[in-house]
GROMACS .gro file of C-alpha atoms in nm:
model
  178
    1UNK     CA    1 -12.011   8.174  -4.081
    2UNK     CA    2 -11.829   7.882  -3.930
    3UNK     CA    3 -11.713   8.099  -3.627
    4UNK     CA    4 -12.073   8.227  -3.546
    5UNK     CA    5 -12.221   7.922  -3.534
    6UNK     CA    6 -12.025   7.824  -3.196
    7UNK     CA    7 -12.124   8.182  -3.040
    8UNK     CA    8 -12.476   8.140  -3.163
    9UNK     CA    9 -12.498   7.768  -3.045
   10UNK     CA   10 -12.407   7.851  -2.654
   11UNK     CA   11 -12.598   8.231  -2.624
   12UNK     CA   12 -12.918   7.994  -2.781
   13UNK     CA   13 -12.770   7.731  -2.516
   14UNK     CA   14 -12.777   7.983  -2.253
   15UNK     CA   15 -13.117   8.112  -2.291
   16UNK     CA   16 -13.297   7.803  -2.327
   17UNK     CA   17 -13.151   7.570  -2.046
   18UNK     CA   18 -13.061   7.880  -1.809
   19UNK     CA   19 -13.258   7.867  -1.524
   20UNK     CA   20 -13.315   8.237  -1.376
   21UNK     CA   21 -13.608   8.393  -1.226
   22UNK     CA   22 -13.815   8.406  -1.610
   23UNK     CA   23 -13.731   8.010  -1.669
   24UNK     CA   24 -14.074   7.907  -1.846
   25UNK     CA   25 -14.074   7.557  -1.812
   26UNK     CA   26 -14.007   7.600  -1.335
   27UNK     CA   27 -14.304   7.483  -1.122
   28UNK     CA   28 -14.165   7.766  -0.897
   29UNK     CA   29 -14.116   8.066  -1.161
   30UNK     CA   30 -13.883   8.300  -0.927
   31UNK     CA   31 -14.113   8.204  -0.618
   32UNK     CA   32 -13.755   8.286  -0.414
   33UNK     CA   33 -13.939   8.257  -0.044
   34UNK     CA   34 -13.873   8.069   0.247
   35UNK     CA   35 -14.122   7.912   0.420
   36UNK     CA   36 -14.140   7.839   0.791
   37UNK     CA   37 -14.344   7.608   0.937
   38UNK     CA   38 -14.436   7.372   1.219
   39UNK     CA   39 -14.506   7.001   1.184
   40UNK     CA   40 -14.558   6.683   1.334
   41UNK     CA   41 -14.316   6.430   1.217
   42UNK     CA   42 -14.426   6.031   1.240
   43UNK     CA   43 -14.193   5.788   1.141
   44UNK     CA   44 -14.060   5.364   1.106
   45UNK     CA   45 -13.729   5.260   1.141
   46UNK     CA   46 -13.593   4.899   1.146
   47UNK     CA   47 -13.218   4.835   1.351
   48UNK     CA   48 -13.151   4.432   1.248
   49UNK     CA   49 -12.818   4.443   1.435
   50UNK     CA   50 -12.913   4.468   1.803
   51UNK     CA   51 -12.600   4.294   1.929
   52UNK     CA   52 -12.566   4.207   2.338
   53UNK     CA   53 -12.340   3.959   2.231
   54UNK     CA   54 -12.488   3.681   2.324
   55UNK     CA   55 -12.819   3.619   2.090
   56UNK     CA   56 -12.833   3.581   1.723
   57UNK     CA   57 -12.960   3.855   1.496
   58UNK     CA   58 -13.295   3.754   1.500
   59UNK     CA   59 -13.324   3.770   1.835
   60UNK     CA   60 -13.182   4.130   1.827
   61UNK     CA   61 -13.446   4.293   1.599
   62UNK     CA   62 -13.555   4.668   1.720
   63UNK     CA   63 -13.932   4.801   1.518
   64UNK     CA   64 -13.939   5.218   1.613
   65UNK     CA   65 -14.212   5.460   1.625
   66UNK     CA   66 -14.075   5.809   1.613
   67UNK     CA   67 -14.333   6.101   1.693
   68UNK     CA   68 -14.171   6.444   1.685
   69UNK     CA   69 -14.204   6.827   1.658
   70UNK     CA   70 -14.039   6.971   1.413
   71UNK     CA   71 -13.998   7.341   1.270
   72UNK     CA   72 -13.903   7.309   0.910
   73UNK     CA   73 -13.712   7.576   0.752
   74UNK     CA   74 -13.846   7.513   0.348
   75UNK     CA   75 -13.650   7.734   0.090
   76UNK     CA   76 -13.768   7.829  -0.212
   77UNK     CA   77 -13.614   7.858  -0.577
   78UNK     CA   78 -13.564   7.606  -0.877
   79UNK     CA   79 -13.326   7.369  -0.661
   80UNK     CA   80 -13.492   7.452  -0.313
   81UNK     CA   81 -13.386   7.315  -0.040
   82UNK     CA   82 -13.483   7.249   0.361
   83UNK     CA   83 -13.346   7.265   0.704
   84UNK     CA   84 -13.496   7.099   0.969
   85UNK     CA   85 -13.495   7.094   1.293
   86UNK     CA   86 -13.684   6.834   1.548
   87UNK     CA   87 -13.713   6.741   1.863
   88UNK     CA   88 -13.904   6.440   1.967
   89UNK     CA   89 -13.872   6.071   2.064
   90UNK     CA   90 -13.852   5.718   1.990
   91UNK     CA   91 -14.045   5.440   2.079
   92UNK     CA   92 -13.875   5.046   2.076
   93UNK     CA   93 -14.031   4.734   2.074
   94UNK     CA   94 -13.824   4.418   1.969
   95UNK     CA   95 -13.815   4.035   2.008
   96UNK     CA   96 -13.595   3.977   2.260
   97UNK     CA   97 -13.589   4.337   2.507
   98UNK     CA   98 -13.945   4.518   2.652
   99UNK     CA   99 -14.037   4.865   2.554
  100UNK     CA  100 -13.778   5.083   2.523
  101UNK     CA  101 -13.807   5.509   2.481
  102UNK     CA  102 -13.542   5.741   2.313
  103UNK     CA  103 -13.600   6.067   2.388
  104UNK     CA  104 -13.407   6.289   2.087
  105UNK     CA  105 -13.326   6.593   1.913
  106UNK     CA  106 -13.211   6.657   1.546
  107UNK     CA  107 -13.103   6.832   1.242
  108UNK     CA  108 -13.114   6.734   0.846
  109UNK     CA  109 -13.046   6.948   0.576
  110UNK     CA  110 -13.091   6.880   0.210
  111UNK     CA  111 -13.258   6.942  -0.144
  112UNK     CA  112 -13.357   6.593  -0.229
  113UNK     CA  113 -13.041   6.377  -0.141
  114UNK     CA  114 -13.038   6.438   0.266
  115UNK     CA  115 -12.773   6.436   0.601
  116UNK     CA  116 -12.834   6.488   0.884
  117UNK     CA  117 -12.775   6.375   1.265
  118UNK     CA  118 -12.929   6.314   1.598
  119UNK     CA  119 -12.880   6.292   1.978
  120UNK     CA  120 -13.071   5.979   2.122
  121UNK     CA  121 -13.098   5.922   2.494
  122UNK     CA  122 -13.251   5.558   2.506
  123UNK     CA  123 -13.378   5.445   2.791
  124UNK     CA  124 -13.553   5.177   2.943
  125UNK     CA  125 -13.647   5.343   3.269
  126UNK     CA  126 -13.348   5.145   3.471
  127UNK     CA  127 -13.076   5.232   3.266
  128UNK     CA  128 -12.979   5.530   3.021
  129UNK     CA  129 -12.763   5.538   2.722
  130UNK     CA  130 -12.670   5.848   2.497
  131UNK     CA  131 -12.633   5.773   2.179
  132UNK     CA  132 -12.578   5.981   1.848
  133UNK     CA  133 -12.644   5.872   1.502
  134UNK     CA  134 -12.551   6.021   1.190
  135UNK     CA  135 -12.750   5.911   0.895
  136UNK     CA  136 -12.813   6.043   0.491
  137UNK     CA  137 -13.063   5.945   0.274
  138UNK     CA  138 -13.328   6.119   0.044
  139UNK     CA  139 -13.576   6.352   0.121
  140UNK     CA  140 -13.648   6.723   0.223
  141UNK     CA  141 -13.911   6.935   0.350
  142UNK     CA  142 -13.996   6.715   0.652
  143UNK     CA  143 -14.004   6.389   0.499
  144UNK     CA  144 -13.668   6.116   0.446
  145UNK     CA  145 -13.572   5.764   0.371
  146UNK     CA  146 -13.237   5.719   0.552
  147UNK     CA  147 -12.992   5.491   0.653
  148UNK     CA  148 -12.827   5.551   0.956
  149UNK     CA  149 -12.555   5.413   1.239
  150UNK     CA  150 -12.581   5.457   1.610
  151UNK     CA  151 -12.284   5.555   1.840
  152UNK     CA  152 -12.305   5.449   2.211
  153UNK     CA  153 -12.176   5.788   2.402
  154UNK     CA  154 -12.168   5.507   2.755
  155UNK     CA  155 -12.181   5.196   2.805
  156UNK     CA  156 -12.523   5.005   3.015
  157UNK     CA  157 -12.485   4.631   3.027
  158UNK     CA  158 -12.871   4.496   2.987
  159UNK     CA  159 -12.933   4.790   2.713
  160UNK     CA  160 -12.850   4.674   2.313
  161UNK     CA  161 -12.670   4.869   2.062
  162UNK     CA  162 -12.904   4.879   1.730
  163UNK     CA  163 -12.607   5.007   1.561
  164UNK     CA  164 -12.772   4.970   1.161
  165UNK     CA  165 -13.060   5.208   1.128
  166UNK     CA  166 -13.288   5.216   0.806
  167UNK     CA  167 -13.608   5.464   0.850
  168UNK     CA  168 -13.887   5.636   0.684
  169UNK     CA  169 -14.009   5.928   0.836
  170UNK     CA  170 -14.275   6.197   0.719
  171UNK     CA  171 -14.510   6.532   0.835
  172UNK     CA  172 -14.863   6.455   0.878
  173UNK     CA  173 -14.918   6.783   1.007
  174UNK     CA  174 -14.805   7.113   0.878
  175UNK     CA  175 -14.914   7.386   0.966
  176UNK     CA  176 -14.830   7.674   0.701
  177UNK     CA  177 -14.867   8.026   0.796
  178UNK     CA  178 -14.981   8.284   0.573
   0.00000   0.00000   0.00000
């Protein structure tokens, strides 16, 4: 008796806490799909470290818009996950610089704790710097809260480097087929 109890214990383990296409207690039950869809992708971020060197970090303070098109790639099971990809751009206001626009393209991939990274080409219609930022965060299906860090690909003079990145970003338009 003492030696069936273990064997019992982890086949009654097994069958309650195993989570295959039957599991009860899954939102999903089995639904093993992937979904593709558009969406339209608006978004905040906040860069506190705009450093030219010569102003305080105050003065260096960067508020973003993002608007973008994305196509998410949403995949189904009991620990779905997403791919997306997005192309789109950035728009910069801050207290010391004018208007600023970051044209971009990206990828993030995740099921609830996110990565992903992004090619920025910010602009202020005199001068051009590429820039790519890596960032992670949570999130999936469109939507993250990230934290990110800008690398400067050149080097323009007048232009700042927001090199911390902290951003919210979500679809308020998908457009599921089927």
């Amino acid at each position: 008796m003492k030696r069936l109890f273990p064997v019992l214990f982890l086949l009654f383990s097994g069958w309650m806490l195993s989570q295959l296409k039957i599991d009860s207690i899954s939102h999903n039950r089995g639904n093993m799909e992937t979904s593709i869809y558009p969406a339209l992708l608006v978004g905040y971020h906040f860069s506190g470290d705009a450093k030219d060197n010569t102003e305080t970090w105050k003065a260096g303070q960067m508020h973003t818009v993002e608007l973008a098109y994305a196509k998410v790639f949403k995949y189904g099971g009991h620990h779905g996950g997403s791919k997306v990809y997005y192309v789109g751009s950035d728009f910069s206001l801050s207290n010391k610089y004018d208007f600023f626009v970051a044209p971009k393209i990206g990828i993030n991939v995740g099921a609830g704790f996110m990565f992903g990274t992004e090619l920025q080409f910010q602009t202020n219609f005199e001068q051009f710097v590429p820039r790519i930022m890596p960032y992670f965060g949570i999130g999936g299906w469109g939507g993250k809260f990230y934290i990110g860090y800008n690398f400067r690909l050149a080097k323009a003079e007048s232009l700042p480097t927001n090199t911390g990145h902290i951003g919210i970003t979500w679809p308020i338009i998908k457009v599921k087929k089927g």
